[in-house]
XYZ file of C-alpha atoms in Angstrom:
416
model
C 15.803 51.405 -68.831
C 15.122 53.766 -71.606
C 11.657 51.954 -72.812
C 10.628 51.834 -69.025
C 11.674 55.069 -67.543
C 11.024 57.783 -70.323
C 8.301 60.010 -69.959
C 6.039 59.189 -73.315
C 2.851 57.205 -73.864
C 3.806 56.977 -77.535
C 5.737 53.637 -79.751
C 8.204 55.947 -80.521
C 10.403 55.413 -77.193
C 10.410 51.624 -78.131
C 11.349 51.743 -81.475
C 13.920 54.120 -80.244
C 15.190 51.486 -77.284
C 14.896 48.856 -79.647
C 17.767 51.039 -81.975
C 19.706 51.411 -78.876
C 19.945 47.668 -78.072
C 20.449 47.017 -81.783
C 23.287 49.109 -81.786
C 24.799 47.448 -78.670
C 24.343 44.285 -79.800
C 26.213 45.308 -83.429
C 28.559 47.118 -81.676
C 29.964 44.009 -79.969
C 29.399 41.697 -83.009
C 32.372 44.287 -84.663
C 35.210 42.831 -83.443
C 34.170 38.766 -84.687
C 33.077 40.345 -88.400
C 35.288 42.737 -89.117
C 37.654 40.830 -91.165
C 34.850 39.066 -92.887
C 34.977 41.004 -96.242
C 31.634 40.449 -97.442
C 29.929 42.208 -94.274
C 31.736 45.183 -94.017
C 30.201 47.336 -95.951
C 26.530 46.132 -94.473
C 27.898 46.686 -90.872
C 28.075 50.140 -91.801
C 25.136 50.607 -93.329
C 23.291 48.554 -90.868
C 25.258 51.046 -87.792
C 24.107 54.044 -89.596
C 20.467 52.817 -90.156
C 20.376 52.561 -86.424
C 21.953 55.368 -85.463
C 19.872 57.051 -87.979
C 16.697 55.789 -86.000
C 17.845 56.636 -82.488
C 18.551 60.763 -83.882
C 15.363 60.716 -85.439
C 13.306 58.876 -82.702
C 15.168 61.245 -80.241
C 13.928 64.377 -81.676
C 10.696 63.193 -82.121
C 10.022 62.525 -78.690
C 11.785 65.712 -77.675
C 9.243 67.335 -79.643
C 6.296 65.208 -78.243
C 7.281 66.179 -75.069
C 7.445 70.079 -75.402
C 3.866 69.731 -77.379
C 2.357 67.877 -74.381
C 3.647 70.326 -72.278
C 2.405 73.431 -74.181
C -0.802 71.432 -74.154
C -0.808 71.460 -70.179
C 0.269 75.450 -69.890
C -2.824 75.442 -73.022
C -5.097 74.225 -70.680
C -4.034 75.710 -67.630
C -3.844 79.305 -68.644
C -7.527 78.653 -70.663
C -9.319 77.112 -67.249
C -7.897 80.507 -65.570
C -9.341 82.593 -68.562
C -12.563 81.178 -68.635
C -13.308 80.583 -65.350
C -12.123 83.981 -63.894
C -14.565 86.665 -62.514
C -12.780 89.597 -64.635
C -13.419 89.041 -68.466
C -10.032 88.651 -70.167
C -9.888 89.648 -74.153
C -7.262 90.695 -76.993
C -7.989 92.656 -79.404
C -6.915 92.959 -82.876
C -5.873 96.136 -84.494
C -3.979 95.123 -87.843
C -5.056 93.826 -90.791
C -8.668 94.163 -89.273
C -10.529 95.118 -86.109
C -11.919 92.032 -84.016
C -11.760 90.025 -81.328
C -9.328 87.164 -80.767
C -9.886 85.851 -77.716
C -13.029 87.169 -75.338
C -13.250 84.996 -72.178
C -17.058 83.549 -71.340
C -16.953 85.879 -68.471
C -18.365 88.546 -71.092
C -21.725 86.904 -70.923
C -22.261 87.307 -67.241
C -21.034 91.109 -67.547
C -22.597 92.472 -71.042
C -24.969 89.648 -71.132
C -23.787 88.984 -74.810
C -21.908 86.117 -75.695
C -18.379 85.517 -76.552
C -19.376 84.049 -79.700
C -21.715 87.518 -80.692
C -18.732 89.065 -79.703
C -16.507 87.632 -82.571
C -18.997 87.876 -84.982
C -19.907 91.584 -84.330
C -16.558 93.229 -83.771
C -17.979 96.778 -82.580
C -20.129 94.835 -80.972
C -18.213 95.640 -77.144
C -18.090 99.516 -78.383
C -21.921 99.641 -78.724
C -22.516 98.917 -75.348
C -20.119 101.574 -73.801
C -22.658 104.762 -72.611
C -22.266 107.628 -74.818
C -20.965 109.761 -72.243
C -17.839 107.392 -71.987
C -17.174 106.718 -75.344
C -14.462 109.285 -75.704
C -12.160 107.111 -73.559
C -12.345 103.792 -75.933
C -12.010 105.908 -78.811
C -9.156 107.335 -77.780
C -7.627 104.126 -76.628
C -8.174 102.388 -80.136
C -6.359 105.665 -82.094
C -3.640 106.258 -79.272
C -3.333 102.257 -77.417
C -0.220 103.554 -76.123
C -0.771 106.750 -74.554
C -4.194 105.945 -72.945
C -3.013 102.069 -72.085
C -0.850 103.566 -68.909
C -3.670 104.053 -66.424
C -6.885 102.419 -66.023
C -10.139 102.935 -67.580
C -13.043 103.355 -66.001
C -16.251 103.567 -67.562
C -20.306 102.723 -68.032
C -21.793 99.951 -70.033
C -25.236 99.876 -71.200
C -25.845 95.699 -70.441
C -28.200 93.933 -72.740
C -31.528 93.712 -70.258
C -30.437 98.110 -70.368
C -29.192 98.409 -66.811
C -25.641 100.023 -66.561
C -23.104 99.136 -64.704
C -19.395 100.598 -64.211
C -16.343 98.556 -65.391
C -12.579 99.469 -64.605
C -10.676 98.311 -68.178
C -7.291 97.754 -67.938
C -5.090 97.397 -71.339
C -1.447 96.041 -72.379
C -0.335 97.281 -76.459
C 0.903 94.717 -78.353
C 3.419 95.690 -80.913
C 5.132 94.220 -84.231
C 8.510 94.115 -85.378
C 8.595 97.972 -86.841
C 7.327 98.749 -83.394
C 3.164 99.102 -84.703
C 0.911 98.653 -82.121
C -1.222 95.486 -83.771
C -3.642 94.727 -80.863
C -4.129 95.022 -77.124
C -5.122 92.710 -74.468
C -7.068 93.726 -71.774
C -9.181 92.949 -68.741
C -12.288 94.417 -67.941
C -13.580 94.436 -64.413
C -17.172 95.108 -62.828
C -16.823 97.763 -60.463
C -20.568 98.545 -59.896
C -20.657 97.560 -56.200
C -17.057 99.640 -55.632
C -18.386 102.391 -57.201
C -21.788 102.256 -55.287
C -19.565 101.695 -51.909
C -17.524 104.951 -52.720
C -21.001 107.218 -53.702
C -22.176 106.088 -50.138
C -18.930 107.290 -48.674
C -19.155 110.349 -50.790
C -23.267 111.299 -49.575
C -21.827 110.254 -45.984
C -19.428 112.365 -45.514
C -21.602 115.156 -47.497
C -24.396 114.251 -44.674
C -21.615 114.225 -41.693
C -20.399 117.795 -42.851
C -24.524 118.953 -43.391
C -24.955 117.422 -39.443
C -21.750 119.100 -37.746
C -22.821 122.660 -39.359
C -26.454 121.966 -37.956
C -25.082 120.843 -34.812
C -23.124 124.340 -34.504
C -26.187 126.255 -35.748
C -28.515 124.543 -33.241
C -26.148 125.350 -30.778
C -26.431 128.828 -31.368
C -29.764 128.720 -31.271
C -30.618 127.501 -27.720
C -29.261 130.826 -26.759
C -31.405 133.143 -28.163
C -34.405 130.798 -27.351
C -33.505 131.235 -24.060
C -33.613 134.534 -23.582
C -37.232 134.619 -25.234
C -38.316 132.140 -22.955
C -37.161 134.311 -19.830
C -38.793 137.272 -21.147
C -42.004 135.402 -21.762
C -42.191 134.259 -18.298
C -41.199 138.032 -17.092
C -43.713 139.559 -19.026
C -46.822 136.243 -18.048
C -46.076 137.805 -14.518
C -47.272 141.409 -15.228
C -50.719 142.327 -14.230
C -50.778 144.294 -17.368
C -50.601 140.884 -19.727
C -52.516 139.301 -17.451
C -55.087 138.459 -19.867
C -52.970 137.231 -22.387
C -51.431 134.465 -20.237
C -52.852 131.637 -21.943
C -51.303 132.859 -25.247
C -47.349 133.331 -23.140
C -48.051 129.585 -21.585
C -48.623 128.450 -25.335
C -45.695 130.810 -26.874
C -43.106 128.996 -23.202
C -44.986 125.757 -24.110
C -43.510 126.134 -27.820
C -39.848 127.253 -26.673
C -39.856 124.028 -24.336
C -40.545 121.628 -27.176
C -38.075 123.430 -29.648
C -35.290 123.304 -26.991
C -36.347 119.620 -26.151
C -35.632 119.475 -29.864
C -32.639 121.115 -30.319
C -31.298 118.499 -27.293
C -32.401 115.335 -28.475
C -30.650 116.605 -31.858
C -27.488 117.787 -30.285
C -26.995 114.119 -28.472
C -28.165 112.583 -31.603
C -25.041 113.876 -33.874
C -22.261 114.581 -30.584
C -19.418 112.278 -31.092
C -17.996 112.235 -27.487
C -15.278 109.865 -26.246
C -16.806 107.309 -24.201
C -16.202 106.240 -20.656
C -16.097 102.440 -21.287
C -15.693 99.978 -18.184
C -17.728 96.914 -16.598
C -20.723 98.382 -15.080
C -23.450 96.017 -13.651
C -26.841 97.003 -15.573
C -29.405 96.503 -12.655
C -27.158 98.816 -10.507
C -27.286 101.665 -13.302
C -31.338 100.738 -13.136
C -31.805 101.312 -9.895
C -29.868 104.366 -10.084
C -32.259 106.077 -12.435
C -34.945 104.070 -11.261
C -36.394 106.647 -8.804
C -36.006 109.282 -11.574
C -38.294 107.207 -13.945
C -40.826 106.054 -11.174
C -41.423 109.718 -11.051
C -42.215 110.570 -14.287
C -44.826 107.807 -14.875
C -46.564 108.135 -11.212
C -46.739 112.574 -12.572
C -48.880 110.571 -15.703
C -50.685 108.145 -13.513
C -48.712 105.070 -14.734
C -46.249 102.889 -13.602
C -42.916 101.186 -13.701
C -42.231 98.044 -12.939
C -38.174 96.654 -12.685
C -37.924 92.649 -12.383
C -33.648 92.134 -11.899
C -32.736 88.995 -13.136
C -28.691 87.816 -12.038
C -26.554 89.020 -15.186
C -22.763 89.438 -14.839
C -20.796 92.826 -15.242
C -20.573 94.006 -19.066
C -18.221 96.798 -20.757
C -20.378 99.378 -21.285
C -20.266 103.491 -20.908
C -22.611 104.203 -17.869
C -24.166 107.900 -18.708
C -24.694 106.843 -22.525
C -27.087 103.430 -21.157
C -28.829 105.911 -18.639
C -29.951 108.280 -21.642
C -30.819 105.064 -23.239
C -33.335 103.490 -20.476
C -34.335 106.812 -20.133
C -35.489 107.337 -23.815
C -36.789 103.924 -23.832
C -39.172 104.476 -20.717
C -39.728 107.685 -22.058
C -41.029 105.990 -25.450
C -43.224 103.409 -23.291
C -44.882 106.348 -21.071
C -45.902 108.342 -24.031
C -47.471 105.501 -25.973
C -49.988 104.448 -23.150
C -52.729 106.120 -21.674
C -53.097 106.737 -17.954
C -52.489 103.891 -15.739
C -50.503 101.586 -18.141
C -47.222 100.194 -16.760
C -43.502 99.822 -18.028
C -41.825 96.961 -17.660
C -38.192 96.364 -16.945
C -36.406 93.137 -17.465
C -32.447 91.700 -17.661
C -31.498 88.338 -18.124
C -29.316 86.385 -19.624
C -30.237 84.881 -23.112
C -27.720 82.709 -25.018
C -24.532 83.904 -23.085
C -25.527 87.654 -24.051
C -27.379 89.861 -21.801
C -30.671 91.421 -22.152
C -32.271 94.662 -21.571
C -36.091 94.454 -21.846
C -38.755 97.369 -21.784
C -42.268 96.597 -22.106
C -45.132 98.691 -22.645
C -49.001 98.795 -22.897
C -49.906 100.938 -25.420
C -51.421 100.273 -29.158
C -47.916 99.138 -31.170
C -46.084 100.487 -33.419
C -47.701 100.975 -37.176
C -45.558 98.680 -39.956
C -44.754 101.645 -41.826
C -43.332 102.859 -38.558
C -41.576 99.583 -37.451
C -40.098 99.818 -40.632
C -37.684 102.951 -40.488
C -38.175 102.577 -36.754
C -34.664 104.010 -35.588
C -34.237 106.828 -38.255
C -34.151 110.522 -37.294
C -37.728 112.901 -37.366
C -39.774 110.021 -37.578
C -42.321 109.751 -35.119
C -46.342 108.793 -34.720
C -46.587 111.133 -31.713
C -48.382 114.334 -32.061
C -45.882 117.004 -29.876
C -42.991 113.875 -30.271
C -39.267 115.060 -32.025
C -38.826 111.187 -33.731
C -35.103 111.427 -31.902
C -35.553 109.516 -29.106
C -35.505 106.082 -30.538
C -32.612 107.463 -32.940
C -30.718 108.058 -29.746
C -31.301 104.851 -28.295
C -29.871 103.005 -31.782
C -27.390 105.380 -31.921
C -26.163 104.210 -28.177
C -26.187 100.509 -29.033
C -24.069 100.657 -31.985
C -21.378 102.510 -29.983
C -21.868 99.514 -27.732
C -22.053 96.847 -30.530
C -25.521 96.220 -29.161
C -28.417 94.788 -30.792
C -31.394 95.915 -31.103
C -34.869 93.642 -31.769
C -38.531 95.239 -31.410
C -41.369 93.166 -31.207
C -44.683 95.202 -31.607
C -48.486 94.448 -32.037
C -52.079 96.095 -30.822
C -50.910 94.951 -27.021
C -47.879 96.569 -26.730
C -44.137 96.887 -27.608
C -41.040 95.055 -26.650
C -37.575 96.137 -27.008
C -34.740 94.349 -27.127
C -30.963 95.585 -26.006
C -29.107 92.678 -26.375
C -25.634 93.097 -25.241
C -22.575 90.708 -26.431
C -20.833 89.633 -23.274
């Protein structure tokens, strides 16, 4: 049982069964030899030799065991080390500075090796920027002290480019309670730290917008009141012949205030009204609206329904948007172009189309399209588009543009 069942690969567990059956077997040849004289005293000898070989055999393969086993953790623990993202090191302090360990992570992070690592102890130190150093520094002199919170810092990589790494250390001490070395782990935090300077500008920029928004706000007030006085005073006989110059100066307060409006419905962040609307009944709604505008241009619009079901939508925010959107068509074609409106149903999502006729979009344009101010138009603001995107993420809308010298297609394509 003992030569079958033990755990061991080695001779040692049979030479150790074979003791154990020895000793059986000279265990029950006792009684039949005991009172021959001459074999006494080998009996004993030959019992002891055996037992001998089982204590022996038995420790040995008690200490097999445990070294196979350490061999497994070994392995285990180094696969972890060196196949882990985070680079995982220890550090020696006492007799003499250097590396012990450095997991192959290091290349992929410094873009040194582990091996250049052990060779060049200060090697790691080099690389941290100057404006940083401080913090290693102080962690070498004072392990302990420094060792309770993490470090974060720059490191200058071997192609030059700097990253940010988080370090995080454990002190090792001796006996006489010495720190001798520290282990650590060293994480790249670049994309973190990227993630929380975007925050950072974002909330910076949301802060800039709200105080603009307020200030705008204020503004349409006094612009107001100029604009009534402008048209009091175009009505005098006695400024009759500087009319052309108020129609300019009203002309002027229009577009700022147009401005100012676009702007203010740009950065508002209003609750929304959601429910299922159906699209071609908001359509038709506005339609007569938009039919309107282009026939006071000498252009058209043209609405082709299709049969799309109900969506969840906010009603007044997809009216501003068709409205920009024709507006954008109307202004980008000369007289008697048409507008096209389509919805359908494409892939189980549906689809609001608006198609115009003018000259496209430029690729510089179609690039940024969607960002505030930017605009091709001579007396445009650049906000109407940025309304329209600004719509169909609230909506978790998509938006595609297709553009070339015959036109431009947009793309509202709603997830149902």
């Amino acid at each position: 049982m003992f030569i079958r069942h033990f755990d061991s690969k080695s001779w040692g567990k049979t030479v150790v069964g074979i003791a154990f059956i020895g000793t059986g077997l000279h265990t029950l040849d006792m009684p039949f030899l005991v009172s021959v004289s001459w074999f006494a005293p080998w009996g004993f000898l030959i019992s002891g030799i055996l037992r001998f070989i089982i204590a022996i055999g038995t420790l040995m393969l008690y200490v097999e065991k445990n070294f196979r086993e350490l061999v497994a953790k070994d392995n285990q623990y180094r696969l972890l080390a060196e196949n882990a993202a985070d680079t995982i090191y220890l550090y020696r302090l006492k007799p003499s500075h250097g590396f012990d360990y450095v997991s192959p992570s290091i290349g992929k992070l410094t873009g040194y090796s582990s091996d250049e690592y052990y060779e060049s102890p200060d090697l790691l130190f080099s690389l941290i920027h100057p404006s940083d150093a401080f913090w290693v520094e102080n962690l070498v002199s004072n392990p302990v002290t420094v060792s309770t919170s993490p470090i974060v810092m720059r490191l200058i990589r071997r192609d030059h480019t700097v990253i940010w790494a988080e370090q995080t250390t454990v002190p090792i001490f001796d006996e006489g309670g010495s720190c001798i070395s520290f282990e650590g782990i060293i994480r790249d935090i670049s994309t973190r730290k990227a993630l929380e300077q975007d925050v950072s500008r974002l909330d910076r920029l949301n802060t800039v917008g709200q105080m603009a928004a307020n200030v705008a706000h204020e503004i349409r007030n006094p612009l107001t009141t100029v604009n009534g006085y402008l048209q009091f005073f175009r009505r005098k006989d006695e400024f009759l012949s500087y009319k052309d110059h108020f129609n300019l100066l009203i002309s002027e307060l229009d577009r700022a205030n147009l401005i100012i409006k676009e702007y203010l419905a740009l950065c508002q962040n209003k609750s929304r009204d959601m429910g299922f609307h159906q699209l071609n009944s908001i359509i038709q709604d506005i339609y007569p609206l938009i039919k309107a505008a282009a026939n006071a241009t000498s252009m058209d619009i043209h609405f082709i329904p299709g049969s799309i079901p109900e969506i969840h939508l906010d009603g007044k925010e997809i009216r501003q948007l068709i409205l920009n959107l024709v507006r954008n068509g109307l202004e980008a074609m000369e007289p008697g172009g048409t507008v096209t409106i389509r919805t359908y149903v494409k892939d189980g999502d549906v689809v609001l189309e608006t198609q115009d006729h003018g000259t496209g979009i430029p690729p510089h344009i179609l690039e940024n399209i969607g960002k505030p101010f930017l605009t091709t138009k001579e007396n445009g603001t650049g906000l109407g588009l940025a309304v329209v995107y600004r719509i169909a993420n609230d909506h978790q809308a998509k938006v595609q543009v297709v553009s070339g010298p015959s036109g431009t297609i947009f793309y509202i394509i709603f997830k149902k």
